[in-house]
PDB file of C-alpha atoms in Angstrom:
ATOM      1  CA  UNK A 205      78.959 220.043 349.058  1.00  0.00           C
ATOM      2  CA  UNK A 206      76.175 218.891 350.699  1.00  0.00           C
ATOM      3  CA  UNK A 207      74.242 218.613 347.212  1.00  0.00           C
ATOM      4  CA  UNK A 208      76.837 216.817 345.619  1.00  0.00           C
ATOM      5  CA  UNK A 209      77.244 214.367 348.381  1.00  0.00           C
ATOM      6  CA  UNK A 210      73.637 213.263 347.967  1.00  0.00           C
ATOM      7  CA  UNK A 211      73.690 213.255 344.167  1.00  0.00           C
ATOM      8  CA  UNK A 212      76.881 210.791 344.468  1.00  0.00           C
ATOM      9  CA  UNK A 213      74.888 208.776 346.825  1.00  0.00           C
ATOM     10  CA  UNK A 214      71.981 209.073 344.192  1.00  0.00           C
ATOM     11  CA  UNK A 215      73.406 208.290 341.650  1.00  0.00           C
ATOM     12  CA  UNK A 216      75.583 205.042 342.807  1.00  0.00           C
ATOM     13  CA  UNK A 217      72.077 203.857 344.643  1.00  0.00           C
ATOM     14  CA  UNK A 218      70.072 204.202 340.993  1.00  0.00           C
ATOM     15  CA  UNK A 219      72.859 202.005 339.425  1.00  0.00           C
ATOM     16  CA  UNK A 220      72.848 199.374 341.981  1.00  0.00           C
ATOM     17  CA  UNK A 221      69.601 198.966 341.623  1.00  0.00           C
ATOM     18  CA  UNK A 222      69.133 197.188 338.592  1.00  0.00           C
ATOM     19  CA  UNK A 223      72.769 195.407 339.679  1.00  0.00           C
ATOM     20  CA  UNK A 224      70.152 193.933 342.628  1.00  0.00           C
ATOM     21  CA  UNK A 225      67.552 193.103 340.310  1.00  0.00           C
ATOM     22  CA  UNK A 226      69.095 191.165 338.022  1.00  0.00           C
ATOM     23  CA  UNK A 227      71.045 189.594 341.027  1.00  0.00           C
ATOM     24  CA  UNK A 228      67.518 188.380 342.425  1.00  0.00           C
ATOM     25  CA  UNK A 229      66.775 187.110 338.697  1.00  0.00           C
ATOM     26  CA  UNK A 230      63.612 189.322 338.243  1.00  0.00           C
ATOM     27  CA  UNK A 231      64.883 191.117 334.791  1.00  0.00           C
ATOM     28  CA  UNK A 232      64.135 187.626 333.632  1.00  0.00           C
ATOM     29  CA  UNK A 233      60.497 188.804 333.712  1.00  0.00           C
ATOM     30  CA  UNK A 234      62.199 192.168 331.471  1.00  0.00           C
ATOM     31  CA  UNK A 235      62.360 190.739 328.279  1.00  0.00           C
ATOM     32  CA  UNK A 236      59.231 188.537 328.037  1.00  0.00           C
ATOM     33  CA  UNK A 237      57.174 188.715 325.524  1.00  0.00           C
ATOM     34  CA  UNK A 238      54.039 189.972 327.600  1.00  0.00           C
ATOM     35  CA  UNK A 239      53.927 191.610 330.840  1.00  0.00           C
ATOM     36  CA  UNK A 240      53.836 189.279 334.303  1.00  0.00           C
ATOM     37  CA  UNK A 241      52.302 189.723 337.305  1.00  0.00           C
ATOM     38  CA  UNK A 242      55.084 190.425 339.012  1.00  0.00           C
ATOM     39  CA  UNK A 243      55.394 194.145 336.485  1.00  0.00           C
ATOM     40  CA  UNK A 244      51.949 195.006 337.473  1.00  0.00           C
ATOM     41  CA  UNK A 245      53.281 194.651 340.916  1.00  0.00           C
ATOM     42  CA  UNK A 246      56.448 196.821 339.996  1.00  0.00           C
ATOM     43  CA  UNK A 247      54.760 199.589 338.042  1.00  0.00           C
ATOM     44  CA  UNK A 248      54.065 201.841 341.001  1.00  0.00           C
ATOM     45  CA  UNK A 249      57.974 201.680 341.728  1.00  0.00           C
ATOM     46  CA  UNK A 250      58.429 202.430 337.700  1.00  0.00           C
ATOM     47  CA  UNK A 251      55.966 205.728 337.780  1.00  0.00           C
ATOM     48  CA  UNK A 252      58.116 207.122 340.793  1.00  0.00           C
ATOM     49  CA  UNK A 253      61.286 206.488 339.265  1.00  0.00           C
ATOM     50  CA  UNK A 254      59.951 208.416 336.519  1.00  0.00           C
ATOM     51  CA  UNK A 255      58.747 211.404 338.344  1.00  0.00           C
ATOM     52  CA  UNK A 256      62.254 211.164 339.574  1.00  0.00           C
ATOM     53  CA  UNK A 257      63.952 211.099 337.155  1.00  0.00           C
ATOM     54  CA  UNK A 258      62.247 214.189 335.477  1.00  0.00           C
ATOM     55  CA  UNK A 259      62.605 216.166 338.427  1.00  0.00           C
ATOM     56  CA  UNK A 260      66.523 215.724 338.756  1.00  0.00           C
ATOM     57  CA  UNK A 261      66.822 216.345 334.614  1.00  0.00           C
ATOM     58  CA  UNK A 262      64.884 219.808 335.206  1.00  0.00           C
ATOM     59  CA  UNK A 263      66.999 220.625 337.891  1.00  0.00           C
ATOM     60  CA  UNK A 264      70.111 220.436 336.058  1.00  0.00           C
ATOM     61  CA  UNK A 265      68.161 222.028 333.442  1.00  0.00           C
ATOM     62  CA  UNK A 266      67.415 225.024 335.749  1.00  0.00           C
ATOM     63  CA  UNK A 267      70.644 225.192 336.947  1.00  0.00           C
ATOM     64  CA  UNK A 268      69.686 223.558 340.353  1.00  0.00           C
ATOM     65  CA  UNK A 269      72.585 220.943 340.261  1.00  0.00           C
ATOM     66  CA  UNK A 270      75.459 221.685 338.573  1.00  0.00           C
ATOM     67  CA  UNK A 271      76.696 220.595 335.514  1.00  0.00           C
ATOM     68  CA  UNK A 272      80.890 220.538 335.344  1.00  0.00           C
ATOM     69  CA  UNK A 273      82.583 220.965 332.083  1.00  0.00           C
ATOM     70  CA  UNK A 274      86.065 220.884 331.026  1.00  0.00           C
ATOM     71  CA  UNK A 275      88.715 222.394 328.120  1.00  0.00           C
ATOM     72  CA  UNK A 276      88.630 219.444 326.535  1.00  0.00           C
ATOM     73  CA  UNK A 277      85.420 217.380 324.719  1.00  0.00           C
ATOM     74  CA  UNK A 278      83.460 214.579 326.377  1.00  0.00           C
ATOM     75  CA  UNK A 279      81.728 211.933 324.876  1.00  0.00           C
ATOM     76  CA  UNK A 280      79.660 209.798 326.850  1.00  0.00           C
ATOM     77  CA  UNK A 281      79.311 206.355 325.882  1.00  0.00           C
ATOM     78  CA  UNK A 282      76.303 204.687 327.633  1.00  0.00           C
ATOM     79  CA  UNK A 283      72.922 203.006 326.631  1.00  0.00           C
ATOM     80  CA  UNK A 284      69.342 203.865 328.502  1.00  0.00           C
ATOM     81  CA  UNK A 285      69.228 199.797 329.688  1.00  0.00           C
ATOM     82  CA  UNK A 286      70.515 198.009 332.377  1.00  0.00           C
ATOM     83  CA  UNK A 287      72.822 195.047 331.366  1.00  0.00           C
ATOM     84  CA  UNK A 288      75.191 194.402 328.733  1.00  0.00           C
ATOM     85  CA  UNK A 289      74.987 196.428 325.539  1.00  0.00           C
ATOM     86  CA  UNK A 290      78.627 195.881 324.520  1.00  0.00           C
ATOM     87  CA  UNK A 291      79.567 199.623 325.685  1.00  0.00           C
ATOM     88  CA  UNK A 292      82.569 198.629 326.309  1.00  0.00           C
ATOM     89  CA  UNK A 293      84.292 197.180 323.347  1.00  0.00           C
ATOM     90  CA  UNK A 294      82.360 199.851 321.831  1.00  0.00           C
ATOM     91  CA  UNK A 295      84.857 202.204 324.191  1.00  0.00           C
ATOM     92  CA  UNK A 296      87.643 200.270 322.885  1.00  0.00           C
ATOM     93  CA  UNK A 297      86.793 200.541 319.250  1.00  0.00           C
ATOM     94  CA  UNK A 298      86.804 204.348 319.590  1.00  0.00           C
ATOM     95  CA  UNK A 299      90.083 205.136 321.603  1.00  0.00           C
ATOM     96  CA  UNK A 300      91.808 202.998 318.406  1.00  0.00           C
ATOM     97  CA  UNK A 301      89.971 205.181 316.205  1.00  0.00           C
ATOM     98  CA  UNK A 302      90.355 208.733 317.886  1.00  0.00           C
ATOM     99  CA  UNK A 303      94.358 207.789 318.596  1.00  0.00           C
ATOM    100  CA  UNK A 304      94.552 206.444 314.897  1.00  0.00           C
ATOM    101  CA  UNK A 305      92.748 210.113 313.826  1.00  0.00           C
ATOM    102  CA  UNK A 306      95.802 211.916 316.015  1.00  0.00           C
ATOM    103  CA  UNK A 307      93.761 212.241 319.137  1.00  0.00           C
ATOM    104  CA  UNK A 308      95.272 211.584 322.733  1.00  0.00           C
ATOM    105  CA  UNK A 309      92.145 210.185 324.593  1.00  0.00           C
ATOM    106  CA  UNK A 310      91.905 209.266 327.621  1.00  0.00           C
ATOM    107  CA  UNK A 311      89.193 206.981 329.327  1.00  0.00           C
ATOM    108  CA  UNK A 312      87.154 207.303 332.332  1.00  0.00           C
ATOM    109  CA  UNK A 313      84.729 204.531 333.654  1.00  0.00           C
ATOM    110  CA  UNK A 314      82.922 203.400 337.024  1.00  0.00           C
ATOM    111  CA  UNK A 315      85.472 200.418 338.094  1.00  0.00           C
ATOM    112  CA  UNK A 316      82.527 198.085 338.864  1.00  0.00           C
ATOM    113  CA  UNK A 317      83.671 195.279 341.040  1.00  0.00           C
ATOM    114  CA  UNK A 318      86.616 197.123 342.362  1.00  0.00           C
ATOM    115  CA  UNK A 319      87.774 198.405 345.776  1.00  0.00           C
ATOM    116  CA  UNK A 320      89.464 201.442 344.504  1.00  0.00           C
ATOM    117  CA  UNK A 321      86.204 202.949 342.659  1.00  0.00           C
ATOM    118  CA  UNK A 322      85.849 204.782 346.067  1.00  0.00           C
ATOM    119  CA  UNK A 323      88.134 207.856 344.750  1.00  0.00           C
ATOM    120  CA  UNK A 324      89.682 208.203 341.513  1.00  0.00           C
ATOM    121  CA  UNK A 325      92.704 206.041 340.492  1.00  0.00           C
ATOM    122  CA  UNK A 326      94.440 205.640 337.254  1.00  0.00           C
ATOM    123  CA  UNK A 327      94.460 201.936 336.436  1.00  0.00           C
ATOM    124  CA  UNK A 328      97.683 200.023 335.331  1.00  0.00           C
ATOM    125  CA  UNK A 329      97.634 197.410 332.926  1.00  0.00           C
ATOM    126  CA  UNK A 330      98.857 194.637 335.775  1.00  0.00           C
ATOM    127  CA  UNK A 331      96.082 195.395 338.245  1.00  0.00           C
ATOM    128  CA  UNK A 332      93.639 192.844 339.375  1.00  0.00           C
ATOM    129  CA  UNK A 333      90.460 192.950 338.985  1.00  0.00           C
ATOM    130  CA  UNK A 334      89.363 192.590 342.542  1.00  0.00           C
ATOM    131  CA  UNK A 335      90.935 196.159 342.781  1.00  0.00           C
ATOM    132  CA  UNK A 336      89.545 197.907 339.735  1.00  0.00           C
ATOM    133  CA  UNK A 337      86.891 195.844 338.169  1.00  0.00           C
ATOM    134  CA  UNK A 338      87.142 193.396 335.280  1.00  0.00           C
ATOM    135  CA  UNK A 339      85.818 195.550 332.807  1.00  0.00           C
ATOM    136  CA  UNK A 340      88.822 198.489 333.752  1.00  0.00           C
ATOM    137  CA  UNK A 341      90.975 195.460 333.476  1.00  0.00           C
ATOM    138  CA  UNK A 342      90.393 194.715 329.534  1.00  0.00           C
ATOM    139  CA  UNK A 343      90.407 198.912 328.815  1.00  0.00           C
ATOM    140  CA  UNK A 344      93.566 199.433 330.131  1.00  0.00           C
ATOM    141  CA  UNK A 345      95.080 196.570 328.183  1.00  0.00           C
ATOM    142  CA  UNK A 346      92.840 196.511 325.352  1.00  0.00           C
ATOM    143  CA  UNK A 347      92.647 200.775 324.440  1.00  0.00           C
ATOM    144  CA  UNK A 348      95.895 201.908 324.611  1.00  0.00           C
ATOM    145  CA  UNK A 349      95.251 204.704 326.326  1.00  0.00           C
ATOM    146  CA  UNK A 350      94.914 206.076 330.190  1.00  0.00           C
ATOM    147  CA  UNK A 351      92.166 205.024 332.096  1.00  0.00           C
ATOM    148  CA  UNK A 352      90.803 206.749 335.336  1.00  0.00           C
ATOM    149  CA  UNK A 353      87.974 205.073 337.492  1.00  0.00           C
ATOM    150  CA  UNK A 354      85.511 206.600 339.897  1.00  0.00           C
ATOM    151  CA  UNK A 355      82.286 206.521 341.057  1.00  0.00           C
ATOM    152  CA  UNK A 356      82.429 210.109 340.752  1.00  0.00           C
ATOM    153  CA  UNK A 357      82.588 210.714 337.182  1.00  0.00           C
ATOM    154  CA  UNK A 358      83.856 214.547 337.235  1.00  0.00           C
ATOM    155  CA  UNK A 359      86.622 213.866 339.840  1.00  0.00           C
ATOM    156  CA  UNK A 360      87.646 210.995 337.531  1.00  0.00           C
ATOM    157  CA  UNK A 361      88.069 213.503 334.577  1.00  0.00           C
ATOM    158  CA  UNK A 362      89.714 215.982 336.472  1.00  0.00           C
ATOM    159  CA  UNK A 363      92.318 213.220 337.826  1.00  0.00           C
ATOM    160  CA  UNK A 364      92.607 212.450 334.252  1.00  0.00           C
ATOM    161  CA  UNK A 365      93.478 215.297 332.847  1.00  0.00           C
ATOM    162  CA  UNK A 366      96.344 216.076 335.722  1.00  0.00           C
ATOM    163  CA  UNK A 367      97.738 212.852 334.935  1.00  0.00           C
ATOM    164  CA  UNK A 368      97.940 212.367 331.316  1.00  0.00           C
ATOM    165  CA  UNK A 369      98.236 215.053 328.827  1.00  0.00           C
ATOM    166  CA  UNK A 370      94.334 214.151 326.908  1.00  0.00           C
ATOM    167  CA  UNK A 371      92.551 216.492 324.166  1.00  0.00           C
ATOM    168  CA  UNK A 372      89.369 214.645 324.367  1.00  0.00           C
ATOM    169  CA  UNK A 373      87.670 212.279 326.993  1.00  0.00           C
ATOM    170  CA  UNK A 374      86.192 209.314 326.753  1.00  0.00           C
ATOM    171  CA  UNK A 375      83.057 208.045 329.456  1.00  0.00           C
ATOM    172  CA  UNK A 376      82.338 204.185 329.694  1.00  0.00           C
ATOM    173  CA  UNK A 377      78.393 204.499 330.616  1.00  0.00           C
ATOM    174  CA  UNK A 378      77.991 207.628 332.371  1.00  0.00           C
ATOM    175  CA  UNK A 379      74.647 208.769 330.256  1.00  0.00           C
ATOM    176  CA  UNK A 380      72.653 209.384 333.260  1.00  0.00           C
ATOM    177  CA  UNK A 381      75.619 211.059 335.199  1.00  0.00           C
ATOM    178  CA  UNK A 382      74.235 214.584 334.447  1.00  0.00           C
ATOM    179  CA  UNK A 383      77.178 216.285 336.629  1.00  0.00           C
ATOM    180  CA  UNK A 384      79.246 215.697 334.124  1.00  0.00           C
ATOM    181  CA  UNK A 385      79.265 217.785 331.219  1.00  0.00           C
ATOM    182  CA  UNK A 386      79.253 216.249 327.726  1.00  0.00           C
ATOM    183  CA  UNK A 387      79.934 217.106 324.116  1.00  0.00           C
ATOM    184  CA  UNK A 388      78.715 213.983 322.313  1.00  0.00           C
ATOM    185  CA  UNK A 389      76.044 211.643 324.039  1.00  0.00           C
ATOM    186  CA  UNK A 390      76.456 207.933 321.978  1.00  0.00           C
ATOM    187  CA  UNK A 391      73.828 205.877 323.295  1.00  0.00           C
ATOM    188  CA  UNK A 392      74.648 201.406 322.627  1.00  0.00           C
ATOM    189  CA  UNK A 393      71.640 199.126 322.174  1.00  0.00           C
ATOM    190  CA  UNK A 394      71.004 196.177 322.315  1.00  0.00           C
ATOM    191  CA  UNK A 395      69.611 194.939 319.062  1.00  0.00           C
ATOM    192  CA  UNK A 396      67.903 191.587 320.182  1.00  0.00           C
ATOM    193  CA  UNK A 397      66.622 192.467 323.270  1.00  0.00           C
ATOM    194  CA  UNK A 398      66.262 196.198 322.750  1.00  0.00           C
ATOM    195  CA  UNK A 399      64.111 197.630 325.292  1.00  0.00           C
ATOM    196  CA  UNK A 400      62.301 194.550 326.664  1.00  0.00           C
ATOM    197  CA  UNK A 401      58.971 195.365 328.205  1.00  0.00           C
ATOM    198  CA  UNK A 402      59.539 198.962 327.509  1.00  0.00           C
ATOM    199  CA  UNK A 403      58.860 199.763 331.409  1.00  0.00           C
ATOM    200  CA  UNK A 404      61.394 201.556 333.837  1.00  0.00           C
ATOM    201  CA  UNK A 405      63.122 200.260 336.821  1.00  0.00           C
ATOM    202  CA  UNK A 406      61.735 197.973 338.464  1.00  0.00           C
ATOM    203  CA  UNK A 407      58.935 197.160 336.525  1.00  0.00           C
ATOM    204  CA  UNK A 408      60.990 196.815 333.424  1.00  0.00           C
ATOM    205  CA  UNK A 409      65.247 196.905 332.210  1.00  0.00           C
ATOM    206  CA  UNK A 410      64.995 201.064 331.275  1.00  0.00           C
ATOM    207  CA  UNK A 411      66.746 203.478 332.791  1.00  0.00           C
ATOM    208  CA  UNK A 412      65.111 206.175 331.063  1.00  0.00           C
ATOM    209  CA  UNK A 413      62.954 206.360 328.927  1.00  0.00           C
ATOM    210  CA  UNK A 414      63.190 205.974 324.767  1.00  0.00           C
ATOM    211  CA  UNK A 415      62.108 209.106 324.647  1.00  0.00           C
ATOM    212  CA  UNK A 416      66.043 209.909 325.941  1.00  0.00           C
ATOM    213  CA  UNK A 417      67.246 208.493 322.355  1.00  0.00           C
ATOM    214  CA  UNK A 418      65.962 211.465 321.047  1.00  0.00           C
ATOM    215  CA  UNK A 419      68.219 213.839 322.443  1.00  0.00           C
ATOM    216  CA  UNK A 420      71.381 211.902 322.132  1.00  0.00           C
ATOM    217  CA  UNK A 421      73.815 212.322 319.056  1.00  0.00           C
ATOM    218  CA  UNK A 422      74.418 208.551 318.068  1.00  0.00           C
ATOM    219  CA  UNK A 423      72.801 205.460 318.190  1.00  0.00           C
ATOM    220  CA  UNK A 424      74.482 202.107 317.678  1.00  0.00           C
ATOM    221  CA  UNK A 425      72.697 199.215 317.172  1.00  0.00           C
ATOM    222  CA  UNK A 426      75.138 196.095 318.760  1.00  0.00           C
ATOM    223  CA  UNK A 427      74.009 193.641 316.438  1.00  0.00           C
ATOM    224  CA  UNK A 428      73.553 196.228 313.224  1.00  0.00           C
ATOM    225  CA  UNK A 429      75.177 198.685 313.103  1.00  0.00           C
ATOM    226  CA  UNK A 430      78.139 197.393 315.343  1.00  0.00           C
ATOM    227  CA  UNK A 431      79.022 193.313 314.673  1.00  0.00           C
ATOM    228  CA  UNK A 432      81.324 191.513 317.633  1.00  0.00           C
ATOM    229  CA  UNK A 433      82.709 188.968 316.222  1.00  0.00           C
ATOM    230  CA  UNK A 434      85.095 186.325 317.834  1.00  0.00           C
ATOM    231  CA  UNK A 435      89.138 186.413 317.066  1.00  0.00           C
ATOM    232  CA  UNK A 436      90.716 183.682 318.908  1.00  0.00           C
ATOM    233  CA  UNK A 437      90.714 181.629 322.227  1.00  0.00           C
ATOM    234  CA  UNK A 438      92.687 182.905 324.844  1.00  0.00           C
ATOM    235  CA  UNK A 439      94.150 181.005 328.158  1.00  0.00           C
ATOM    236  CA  UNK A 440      92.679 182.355 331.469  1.00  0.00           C
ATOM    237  CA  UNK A 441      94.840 180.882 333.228  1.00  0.00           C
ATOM    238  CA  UNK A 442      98.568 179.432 332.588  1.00  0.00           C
ATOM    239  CA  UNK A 443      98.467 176.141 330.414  1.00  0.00           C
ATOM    240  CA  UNK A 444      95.002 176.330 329.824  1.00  0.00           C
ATOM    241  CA  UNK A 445      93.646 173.560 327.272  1.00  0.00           C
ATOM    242  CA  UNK A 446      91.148 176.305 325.945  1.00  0.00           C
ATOM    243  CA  UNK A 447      93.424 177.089 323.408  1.00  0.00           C
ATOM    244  CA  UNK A 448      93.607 173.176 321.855  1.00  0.00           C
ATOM    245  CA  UNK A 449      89.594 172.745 322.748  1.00  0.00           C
ATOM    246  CA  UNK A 450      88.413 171.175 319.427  1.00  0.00           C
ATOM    247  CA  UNK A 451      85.066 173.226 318.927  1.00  0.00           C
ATOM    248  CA  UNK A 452      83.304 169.448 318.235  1.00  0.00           C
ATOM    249  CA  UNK A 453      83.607 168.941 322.155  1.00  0.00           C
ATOM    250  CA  UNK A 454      81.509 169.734 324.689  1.00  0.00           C
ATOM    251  CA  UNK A 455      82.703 172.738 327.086  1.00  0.00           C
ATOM    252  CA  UNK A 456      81.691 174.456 329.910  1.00  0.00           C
ATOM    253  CA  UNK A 457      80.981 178.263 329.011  1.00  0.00           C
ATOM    254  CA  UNK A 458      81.018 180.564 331.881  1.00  0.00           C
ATOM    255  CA  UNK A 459      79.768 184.075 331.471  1.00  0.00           C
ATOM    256  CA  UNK A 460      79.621 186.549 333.808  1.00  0.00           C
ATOM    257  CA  UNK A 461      78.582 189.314 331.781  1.00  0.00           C
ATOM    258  CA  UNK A 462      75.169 191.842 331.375  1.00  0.00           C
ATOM    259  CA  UNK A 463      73.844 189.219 328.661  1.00  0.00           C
ATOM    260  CA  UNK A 464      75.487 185.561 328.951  1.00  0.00           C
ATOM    261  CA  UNK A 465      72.981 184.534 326.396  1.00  0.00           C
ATOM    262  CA  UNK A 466      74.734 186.470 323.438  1.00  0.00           C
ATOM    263  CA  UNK A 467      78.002 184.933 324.208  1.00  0.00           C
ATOM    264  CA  UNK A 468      76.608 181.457 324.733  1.00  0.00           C
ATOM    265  CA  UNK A 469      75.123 181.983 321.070  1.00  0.00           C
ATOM    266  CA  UNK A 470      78.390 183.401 319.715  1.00  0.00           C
ATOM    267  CA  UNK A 471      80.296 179.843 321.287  1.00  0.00           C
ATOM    268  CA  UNK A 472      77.509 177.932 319.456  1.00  0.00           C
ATOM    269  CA  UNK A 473      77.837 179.731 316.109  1.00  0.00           C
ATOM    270  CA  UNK A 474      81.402 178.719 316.561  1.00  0.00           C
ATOM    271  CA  UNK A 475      80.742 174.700 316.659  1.00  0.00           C
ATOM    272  CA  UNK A 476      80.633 174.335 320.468  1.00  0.00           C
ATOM    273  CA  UNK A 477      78.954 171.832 322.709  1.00  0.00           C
ATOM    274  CA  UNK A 478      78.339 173.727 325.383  1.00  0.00           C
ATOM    275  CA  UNK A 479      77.270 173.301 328.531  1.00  0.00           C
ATOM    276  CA  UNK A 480      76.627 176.703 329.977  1.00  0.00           C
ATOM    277  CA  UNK A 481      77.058 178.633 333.369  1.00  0.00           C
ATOM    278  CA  UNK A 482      75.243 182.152 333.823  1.00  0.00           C
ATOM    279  CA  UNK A 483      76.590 184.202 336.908  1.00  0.00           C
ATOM    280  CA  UNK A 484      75.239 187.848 337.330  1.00  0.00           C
ATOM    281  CA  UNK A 485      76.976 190.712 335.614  1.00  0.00           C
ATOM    282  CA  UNK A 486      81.037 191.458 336.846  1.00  0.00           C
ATOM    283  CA  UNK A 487      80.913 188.501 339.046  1.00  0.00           C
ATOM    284  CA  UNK A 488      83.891 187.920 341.648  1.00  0.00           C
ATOM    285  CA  UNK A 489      85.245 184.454 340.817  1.00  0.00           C
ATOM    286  CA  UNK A 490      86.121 182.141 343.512  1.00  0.00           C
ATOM    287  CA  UNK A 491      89.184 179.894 342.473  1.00  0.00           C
TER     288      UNK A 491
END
């Protein structure tokens, strides 16, 4: 117990700390088109978290830490980059498409943002996202399908499968969450900024290194092999004027998202004037 205490703590600590970093505005320095100062600075930091990182992969290799796998298959959708990859409507894309192929999935993700990410919880279509995170907000209206969130991705499954009667799983990100077992690993990237300076945290926006891409099953190219492209303008808010905004007007664009830039582009592609407003990734609006 002990063990799996510190790998939770481990685990949440390695994903908060690109969260930080990109918080403090120094992934900026991630994707330019030589390396800064401030990476030389950062590369020590980048060769430890690699030794780390090897040295927890062997020891789930070994057998060390424990790997938990279920009855039913897992696929883990994830990417090897911090930020925005579009893993999620990826997610959605592929509950429509299991359910459509007679599946029953079921979804599991973090609940970034929440408070109830503490412990697992199965998230209802009306809850807020100050409770569950914006991002379990728009699965469990958008997929069609029951969601769990957790930090800890195994108790999540489990809580899944006693609540809803699932023949295969579904992980939003997860990749690096060893514990959990997996059948398929689908890895999203991000096909304009791909890898950025090519450097690990926090000298650089990887998580692991490429090399991971060759293990995985799939790769999806957001941009290539996988096109988002916008439907319609939808009301935040009751009587919003978004939906009457005549695209030859300037507007403000607000994005809190893992890369505002690609939906500031898509707005601009569309005929918008924008003027736009970049907050960090699954920002807490204030009213």
């Amino acid at each position: 117990m002990a063990i799996m205490r510190n790998y939770i703590a481990c685990n949440s600590k390695m994903f908060h700390i690109g969260m930080q970093l990109q918080m403090l505005e120094i992934n900026r320095y991630w994707y330019q088109p030589s390396l800064r100062f401030i990476t030389f600075i950062l590369l020590p930091f980048s060769w430890l978290f690699r030794g780390c990182i090897f040295i927890r992969r062997q020891l789930y290799r070994l057998g060390f830490l424990k790997t938990h796998r279920f009855n039913v298959p897992v696929i883990i959708v994830g990417n090897i980059t911090v930020g925005g990859t579009g893993k999620t409507p990826f997610v959605i894309w592929l509950a429509h498409y299991l359910i459509a192929q007679g599946y029953r999935p079921g979804i599991v993700s973090r609940g970034v943002g929440g408070k109830r990410q503490i412990k697992p919880y199965r998230v209802k279509q009306e809850d807020a996202a100050t409770e569950v995170g914006d991002e379990a907000v728009l699965l469990a209206q958008r997929a069609n399908c029951p969601l769990v969130i957790g930090i800890d991705r195994v108790a999540a499954v489990r809580e899944l499968l006693q609540q809803a009667p699932c023949d295969i799983v579904i992980s939003d990100d997860g990749l690096q969450h060893y514990r959990l077992g997996r059948d398929i690993e689908i890895v999203i990237i991000d096909g304009s900024r791909r890898f950025g300076n090519n450097c690990l945290l926090p000298a650089g926006p990887l998580r692991e290194p490429v090399s991971r891409l060759q293990s995985v099953d799939f790769v999806v190219v957001n941009g290539e092999d996988m096109i988002l492209e916008p439907v319609e303008l939808l009301p935040v808010i009751a009587r919003s004027e978004a939906t009457r905004q005549s695209p030859d007007k300037k507007a403000h664009a607000v994005a809190g998202i893992g890369h505002p830039d690609r939906f500031f582009l898509t707005l601009k592609q569309a005929g918008f004037d924008i003027i736009p407003h970049a907050f960090p990734d699954h920002h807490p609006y204030q009213p």
